[in-house]
Amino acid sequence: MTREIVVGAAQLGPIEKEHTRRDVVDRMLALLHRAHGMGCDLVVYPELALTSFFPRWYMEDQAEIDAYFEPAMPGNETQPLFDEAKRLGLGFSFGYAELAEADGETHRFNTSILVDKAGTIVGKYRKIHLPGHAENEPYREFQHLEKRYFEVGDLGFGVWPALGGNIGMCICNDRRWPETYRVMGLQNVEMVLCGYNTPVHNPPAPEMDNLSNFHNHLVMQSGAYQNGTWVIGVAKCGPEAGVPMIGQSAIIAPSGEIVAQATSLDDELIVAACDLDRCAPYKSTVFNFAAHRRPEHYGLIVERTGAEPPGSGG
Ligand code: CDT
């Protein structure tokens, strides 16, 4: 008997500034219903799924910034998604801007949650690798101000027992870093959920623009294979506020192979039956960490040479 999760990767097309949470949740519900019709157990939506990708705009007014954040989850606008998923018996995951209160202080994170089939939030992840910059850089056609609007996540890369497997989450830029997958791999992760908003154009390095799609799949396929895990990559894509963003949402097997891929730059559901038992052959042979991994022999460049690696200052 296989341990199978039928996953729907629910790619979203552009969300404009004037679109309300209700507009977006209606689109998410439409994808949820399609997923239910296709026998899904789990629906995965992108990073910052509820609004336009606001870090592209420089803002100083805290009230204007906070309008993009959710002080409660579920809140009034997202409750229908929780209710309908529970009624249909589907788990789901999506990203949002989280306004959190702790010890009398306000914190802002780029967050994703995992909700089980009973409608309970069973996992929360706060984005650790925040790309971009903190100050306005007028030379750019659009900004990438995640370092301005979010704190670095403080929850680590967790892995949760859910839907019959071990499920972890990461968010967008995290997928480019091998540590992301390895930290979860060391916790026996079997499925990594990753939403993203990736502009085609990277203003500081435009020579990489034509490789945006290639790099997207390169990192997720490598992370999957090197840790023997499924990876579900889900885009918010298309020309949002005039900024083209990549699509190519993908469901990637522990072999590193893409088993389903979106072909549009709009709302689109791709579905695959993900057998979690396909992880074991990788975890028990080529990537049997206990048998073959030798971290005690790797050494640290900084310790051996005393030199900082290039770029470490900036
Ligand atoms: N959302 C996000 O993390 N996007 C980044 C863009 C990098 S360019 C500053 C990404 O890695 O896709």
GROMACS .gro file of C-alpha atoms and ligand atoms in nm:
model
  326
    1MET     CA    1   0.000   0.000   0.000
    2THR     CA    2   0.145   0.335  -0.102
    3ARG     CA    3   0.151   0.649   0.109
    4GLU     CA    4   0.014   0.886  -0.148
    5ILE     CA    5  -0.075   1.255  -0.125
    6VAL     CA    6  -0.256   1.390  -0.430
    7VAL     CA    7  -0.121   1.745  -0.450
    8GLY     CA    8  -0.265   2.040  -0.637
    9ALA     CA    9  -0.019   2.321  -0.702
   10ALA     CA   10  -0.250   2.622  -0.732
   11GLN     CA   11  -0.061   2.882  -0.931
   12LEU     CA   12  -0.202   3.236  -0.920
   13GLY     CA   13  -0.180   3.492  -1.195
   14PRO     CA   14  -0.135   3.863  -1.126
   15ILE     CA   15  -0.301   4.030  -0.827
   16GLU     CA   16  -0.327   4.404  -0.874
   17LYS     CA   17  -0.322   4.673  -0.605
   18GLU     CA   18  -0.695   4.738  -0.637
   19HIS     CA   19  -0.790   4.370  -0.594
   20THR     CA   20  -0.940   4.296  -0.255
   21ARG     CA   21  -0.871   3.997  -0.030
   22ARG     CA   22  -1.223   3.881  -0.117
   23ASP     CA   23  -1.139   3.886  -0.491
   24VAL     CA   24  -0.829   3.676  -0.426
   25VAL     CA   25  -0.997   3.431  -0.188
   26ASP     CA   26  -1.268   3.378  -0.453
   27ARG     CA   27  -0.995   3.280  -0.700
   28MET     CA   28  -0.835   3.053  -0.439
   29LEU     CA   29  -1.174   2.891  -0.376
   30ALA     CA   30  -1.220   2.829  -0.750
   31LEU     CA   31  -0.886   2.647  -0.757
   32LEU     CA   32  -0.978   2.460  -0.437
   33HIS     CA   33  -1.299   2.333  -0.600
   34ARG     CA   34  -1.109   2.228  -0.911
   35ALA     CA   35  -0.860   2.045  -0.685
   36HIS     CA   36  -1.141   1.869  -0.503
   37GLY     CA   37  -1.284   1.756  -0.837
   38MET     CA   38  -0.946   1.609  -0.925
   39GLY     CA   39  -0.916   1.412  -0.602
   40CYS     CA   40  -0.657   1.630  -0.428
   41ASP     CA   41  -0.564   1.588  -0.062
   42LEU     CA   42  -0.356   1.905  -0.042
   43VAL     CA   43  -0.365   2.239  -0.227
   44VAL     CA   44  -0.056   2.460  -0.226
   45TYR     CA   45  -0.081   2.832  -0.307
   46PRO     CA   46   0.203   3.085  -0.356
   47GLU     CA   47   0.399   3.321  -0.132
   48LEU     CA   48   0.208   3.636  -0.021
   49ALA     CA   49  -0.096   3.488  -0.189
   50LEU     CA   50  -0.354   3.736  -0.061
   51THR     CA   51  -0.223   4.060  -0.214
   52SER     CA   52  -0.008   4.204  -0.486
   53PHE     CA   53   0.364   4.156  -0.422
   54PHE     CA   54   0.393   4.483  -0.228
   55PRO     CA   55   0.773   4.481  -0.162
   56ARG     CA   56   0.805   4.619  -0.515
   57TRP     CA   57   0.682   4.955  -0.382
   58TYR     CA   58   0.871   5.191  -0.153
   59MET     CA   59   0.641   5.302   0.128
   60GLU     CA   60   0.707   5.508   0.442
   61ASP     CA   61   0.359   5.530   0.589
   62GLN     CA   62   0.326   5.239   0.834
   63ALA     CA   63  -0.053   5.231   0.799
   64GLU     CA   64  -0.017   5.194   0.422
   65ILE     CA   65   0.234   4.911   0.475
   66ASP     CA   66   0.024   4.737   0.738
   67ALA     CA   67  -0.275   4.726   0.504
   68TYR     CA   68  -0.092   4.438   0.331
   69PHE     CA   69  -0.051   4.242   0.659
   70GLU     CA   70  -0.284   3.995   0.835
   71PRO     CA   71  -0.318   4.052   1.210
   72ALA     CA   72  -0.510   3.723   1.247
   73MET     CA   73  -0.512   3.390   1.065
   74PRO     CA   74  -0.774   3.297   0.977
   75GLY     CA   75  -0.920   3.645   0.952
   76ASN     CA   76  -1.259   3.753   0.822
   77GLU     CA   77  -1.153   3.738   0.457
   78THR     CA   78  -0.966   3.406   0.479
   79GLN     CA   79  -1.219   3.221   0.698
   80PRO     CA   80  -1.421   3.107   0.392
   81LEU     CA   81  -1.115   2.927   0.257
   82PHE     CA   82  -1.064   2.746   0.589
   83ASP     CA   83  -1.435   2.658   0.608
   84GLU     CA   84  -1.464   2.530   0.253
   85ALA     CA   85  -1.142   2.327   0.266
   86LYS     CA   86  -1.259   2.164   0.588
   87ARG     CA   87  -1.601   2.091   0.439
   88LEU     CA   88  -1.437   1.928   0.135
   89GLY     CA   89  -1.173   1.749   0.343
   90LEU     CA   90  -0.869   1.914   0.186
   91GLY     CA   91  -0.547   2.031   0.347
   92PHE     CA   92  -0.389   2.350   0.215
   93SER     CA   93  -0.094   2.586   0.245
   94PHE     CA   94  -0.046   2.950   0.149
   95GLY     CA   95   0.178   3.245   0.219
   96TYR     CA   96   0.082   3.581   0.369
   97ALA     CA   97   0.229   3.885   0.540
   98GLU     CA   98   0.196   3.821   0.912
   99LEU     CA   99   0.155   4.091   1.175
  100ALA     CA  100   0.245   3.927   1.505
  101GLU     CA  101   0.237   4.058   1.860
  102ALA     CA  102   0.486   3.914   2.111
  103ASP     CA  103   0.580   4.051   2.452
  104GLY     CA  104   0.407   4.380   2.376
  105GLU     CA  105   0.598   4.428   2.049
  106THR     CA  106   0.482   4.414   1.689
  107HIS     CA  107   0.667   4.192   1.441
  108ARG     CA  108   0.621   4.149   1.068
  109PHE     CA  109   0.708   3.828   0.885
  110ASN     CA  110   0.671   3.674   0.541
  111THR     CA  111   0.492   3.360   0.654
  112SER     CA  112   0.336   3.040   0.525
  113ILE     CA  113   0.108   2.797   0.701
  114LEU     CA  114   0.009   2.434   0.663
  115VAL     CA  115  -0.353   2.350   0.741
  116ASP     CA  116  -0.468   1.990   0.782
  117LYS     CA  117  -0.791   1.837   0.653
  118ALA     CA  118  -0.969   1.925   0.978
  119GLY     CA  119  -0.896   2.295   0.923
  120THR     CA  120  -0.629   2.318   1.193
  121ILE     CA  121  -0.308   2.513   1.136
  122VAL     CA  122  -0.049   2.243   1.203
  123GLY     CA  123   0.263   2.419   1.074
  124LYS     CA  124   0.394   2.773   1.043
  125TYR     CA  125   0.711   2.893   0.873
  126ARG     CA  126   0.853   3.248   0.866
  127LYS     CA  127   1.081   3.327   0.572
  128ILE     CA  128   1.450   3.327   0.664
  129HIS     CA  129   1.627   3.428   0.340
  130LEU     CA  130   1.487   3.774   0.272
  131PRO     CA  131   1.619   3.899  -0.064
  132GLY     CA  132   1.651   4.253  -0.192
  133HIS     CA  133   1.726   4.569   0.004
  134ALA     CA  134   1.593   4.795   0.282
  135GLU     CA  135   1.612   5.143   0.130
  136ASN     CA  136   1.461   5.294  -0.181
  137GLU     CA  137   1.687   5.243  -0.484
  138PRO     CA  138   1.549   5.480  -0.749
  139TYR     CA  139   1.765   5.334  -1.030
  140ARG     CA  140   1.545   5.023  -1.021
  141GLU     CA  141   1.232   4.999  -1.238
  142PHE     CA  142   1.073   4.834  -0.935
  143GLN     CA  143   1.193   4.774  -0.582
  144HIS     CA  144   1.248   4.451  -0.388
  145LEU     CA  145   1.208   4.575  -0.029
  146GLU     CA  146   1.162   4.253   0.165
  147LYS     CA  147   1.446   4.356   0.396
  148ARG     CA  148   1.250   4.674   0.475
  149TYR     CA  149   0.911   4.523   0.545
  150PHE     CA  150   0.994   4.188   0.709
  151GLU     CA  151   1.206   4.056   0.994
  152VAL     CA  152   1.410   3.740   0.940
  153GLY     CA  153   1.198   3.441   1.038
  154ASP     CA  154   1.249   3.308   1.389
  155LEU     CA  155   1.098   2.961   1.365
  156GLY     CA  156   1.368   2.770   1.175
  157PHE     CA  157   1.290   2.520   0.900
  158GLY     CA  158   1.034   2.294   1.064
  159VAL     CA  159   0.899   1.960   0.946
  160TRP     CA  160   0.553   1.849   1.060
  161PRO     CA  161   0.379   1.512   1.060
  162ALA     CA  162   0.073   1.586   0.847
  163LEU     CA  163  -0.143   1.416   0.583
  164GLY     CA  164   0.037   1.088   0.650
  165GLY     CA  165   0.386   1.223   0.578
  166ASN     CA  166   0.659   1.461   0.696
  167ILE     CA  167   0.593   1.803   0.545
  168GLY     CA  168   0.810   2.114   0.551
  169MET     CA  169   0.781   2.464   0.408
  170CYS     CA  170   1.008   2.730   0.268
  171ILE     CA  171   0.934   3.053   0.083
  172CYS     CA  172   1.063   3.177  -0.251
  173ASN     CA  173   1.427   3.289  -0.212
  174ASP     CA  174   1.481   3.010   0.044
  175ARG     CA  175   1.459   2.762  -0.244
  176ARG     CA  176   1.790   2.888  -0.386
  177TRP     CA  177   1.983   2.787  -0.072
  178PRO     CA  178   2.091   2.424  -0.021
  179GLU     CA  179   2.073   2.469   0.357
  180THR     CA  180   1.697   2.509   0.332
  181TYR     CA  181   1.644   2.158   0.200
  182ARG     CA  182   1.925   2.000   0.399
  183VAL     CA  183   1.797   2.125   0.735
  184MET     CA  184   1.460   1.973   0.648
  185GLY     CA  185   1.626   1.666   0.494
  186LEU     CA  186   1.798   1.605   0.828
  187GLN     CA  187   1.447   1.596   0.979
  188ASN     CA  188   1.339   1.329   0.728
  189VAL     CA  189   1.123   1.562   0.523
  190GLU     CA  190   0.921   1.394   0.248
  191MET     CA  191   0.753   1.696   0.091
  192VAL     CA  192   0.868   2.060   0.082
  193LEU     CA  193   0.607   2.324  -0.004
  194CYS     CA  194   0.744   2.644  -0.158
  195GLY     CA  195   0.549   2.943  -0.289
  196TYR     CA  196   0.728   3.213  -0.486
  197ASN     CA  197   0.703   3.558  -0.647
  198THR     CA  198   1.001   3.586  -0.880
  199PRO     CA  199   1.041   3.881  -1.116
  200VAL     CA  200   1.191   3.785  -1.451
  201HIS     CA  201   1.415   4.089  -1.428
  202ASN     CA  202   1.677   4.124  -1.152
  203PRO     CA  203   1.783   4.491  -1.168
  204PRO     CA  204   2.133   4.449  -1.013
  205ALA     CA  205   2.218   4.156  -1.244
  206PRO     CA  206   2.019   4.183  -1.570
  207GLU     CA  207   2.253   3.936  -1.739
  208MET     CA  208   2.075   3.663  -1.540
  209ASP     CA  209   1.726   3.754  -1.663
  210ASN     CA  210   1.715   3.496  -1.944
  211LEU     CA  211   1.807   3.225  -1.691
  212SER     CA  212   1.525   3.301  -1.444
  213ASN     CA  213   1.316   2.997  -1.539
  214PHE     CA  214   1.620   2.770  -1.561
  215HIS     CA  215   1.745   2.870  -1.214
  216ASN     CA  216   1.397   2.822  -1.067
  217HIS     CA  217   1.383   2.458  -1.167
  218LEU     CA  218   1.755   2.398  -1.115
  219VAL     CA  219   1.740   2.475  -0.743
  220MET     CA  220   1.416   2.291  -0.669
  221GLN     CA  221   1.514   1.981  -0.866
  222SER     CA  222   1.854   1.972  -0.692
  223GLY     CA  223   1.698   2.020  -0.348
  224ALA     CA  224   1.453   1.738  -0.415
  225TYR     CA  225   1.712   1.489  -0.539
  226GLN     CA  226   1.984   1.569  -0.285
  227ASN     CA  227   1.745   1.515   0.004
  228GLY     CA  228   1.513   1.249  -0.138
  229THR     CA  229   1.201   1.461  -0.106
  230TRP     CA  230   0.908   1.584  -0.310
  231VAL     CA  231   0.919   1.960  -0.377
  232ILE     CA  232   0.608   2.154  -0.468
  233GLY     CA  233   0.697   2.494  -0.620
  234VAL     CA  234   0.405   2.732  -0.675
  235ALA     CA  235   0.426   3.069  -0.846
  236LYS     CA  236   0.240   3.393  -0.837
  237CYS     CA  237   0.317   3.495  -1.188
  238GLY     CA  238   0.251   3.698  -1.497
  239PRO     CA  239   0.265   4.074  -1.541
  240GLU     CA  240   0.167   4.205  -1.197
  241ALA     CA  241   0.161   4.585  -1.171
  242GLY     CA  242   0.348   4.580  -1.501
  243VAL     CA  243   0.632   4.367  -1.358
  244PRO     CA  244   0.669   4.029  -1.537
  245MET     CA  245   0.706   3.738  -1.296
  246ILE     CA  246   0.798   3.381  -1.382
  247GLY     CA  247   0.550   3.093  -1.368
  248GLN     CA  248   0.650   2.732  -1.431
  249SER     CA  249   0.503   2.602  -1.106
  250ALA     CA  250   0.621   2.245  -1.071
  251ILE     CA  251   0.571   1.924  -0.879
  252ILE     CA  252   0.910   1.757  -0.846
  253ALA     CA  253   0.974   1.397  -0.744
  254PRO     CA  254   1.254   1.277  -0.511
  255SER     CA  255   1.436   1.169  -0.828
  256GLY     CA  256   1.461   1.537  -0.921
  257GLU     CA  257   1.224   1.485  -1.214
  258ILE     CA  258   0.940   1.728  -1.281
  259VAL     CA  259   0.618   1.528  -1.289
  260ALA     CA  260   0.379   1.820  -1.351
  261GLN     CA  261   0.441   2.175  -1.469
  262ALA     CA  262   0.220   2.479  -1.525
  263THR     CA  263   0.215   2.615  -1.877
  264SER     CA  264   0.029   2.944  -1.829
  265LEU     CA  265   0.109   3.268  -1.648
  266ASP     CA  266  -0.232   3.275  -1.486
  267ASP     CA  267  -0.448   3.092  -1.232
  268GLU     CA  268  -0.378   2.726  -1.306
  269LEU     CA  269  -0.397   2.401  -1.114
  270ILE     CA  270  -0.151   2.122  -1.177
  271VAL     CA  271  -0.200   1.791  -1.002
  272ALA     CA  272   0.017   1.489  -0.925
  273ALA     CA  273  -0.021   1.183  -0.705
  274CYS     CA  274   0.289   1.201  -0.485
  275ASP     CA  275   0.389   0.865  -0.340
  276LEU     CA  276   0.590   0.944  -0.028
  277ASP     CA  277   0.749   0.599  -0.041
  278ARG     CA  278   0.944   0.716  -0.345
  279CYS     CA  279   1.161   0.914  -0.098
  280ALA     CA  280   1.299   0.609   0.082
  281PRO     CA  281   1.527   0.470  -0.193
  282TYR     CA  282   1.711   0.803  -0.208
  283LYS     CA  283   1.723   0.846   0.168
  284SER     CA  284   1.851   0.490   0.222
  285THR     CA  285   2.112   0.468  -0.056
  286VAL     CA  286   2.283   0.762  -0.233
  287PHE     CA  287   2.170   1.013   0.028
  288ASN     CA  288   2.179   0.796   0.338
  289PHE     CA  289   2.304   1.075   0.563
  290ALA     CA  290   2.399   0.847   0.855
  291ALA     CA  291   2.605   0.619   0.631
  292HIS     CA  292   2.773   0.867   0.399
  293ARG     CA  293   2.750   1.226   0.518
  294ARG     CA  294   3.066   1.343   0.697
  295PRO     CA  295   3.008   1.694   0.835
  296GLU     CA  296   3.287   1.651   1.090
  297HIS     CA  297   3.537   1.635   0.801
  298TYR     CA  298   3.404   1.927   0.594
  299GLY     CA  299   3.583   2.202   0.785
  300LEU     CA  300   3.484   2.565   0.760
  301ILE     CA  301   3.666   2.785   0.509
  302VAL     CA  302   3.655   3.072   0.756
  303GLU     CA  303   3.824   2.862   1.025
  304ARG     CA  304   4.092   2.719   0.794
  305THR     CA  305   4.203   3.037   0.619
  306GLY     CA  306   4.074   3.314   0.837
  307ALA     CA  307   3.943   3.470   0.516
  308GLU     CA  308   3.586   3.571   0.463
  309PRO     CA  309   3.429   3.430   0.144
  310PRO     CA  310   3.369   3.689  -0.132
  311GLY     CA  311   3.069   3.909  -0.068
  312SER     CA  312   3.041   3.820   0.297
  313GLY     CA  313   3.058   4.184   0.396
  314GLY     CA  314   2.760   4.300   0.208
  315CDT     N1  315   1.005   3.671  -0.336
  315CDT     C1  316   1.135   3.639  -0.355
  315CDT     O1  317   1.200   3.592  -0.264
  315CDT     N2  318   1.186   3.662  -0.476
  315CDT     C2  319   1.324   3.646  -0.504
  315CDT     C3  320   1.369   3.746  -0.603
  315CDT     C4  321   1.515   3.758  -0.599
  315CDT     S1  322   1.573   3.900  -0.678
  315CDT     C5  323   1.585   4.012  -0.551
  315CDT     C6  324   1.359   3.506  -0.555
  315CDT     O2  325   1.461   3.453  -0.511
  315CDT     O3  326   1.289   3.453  -0.641
   0.00000   0.00000   0.00000
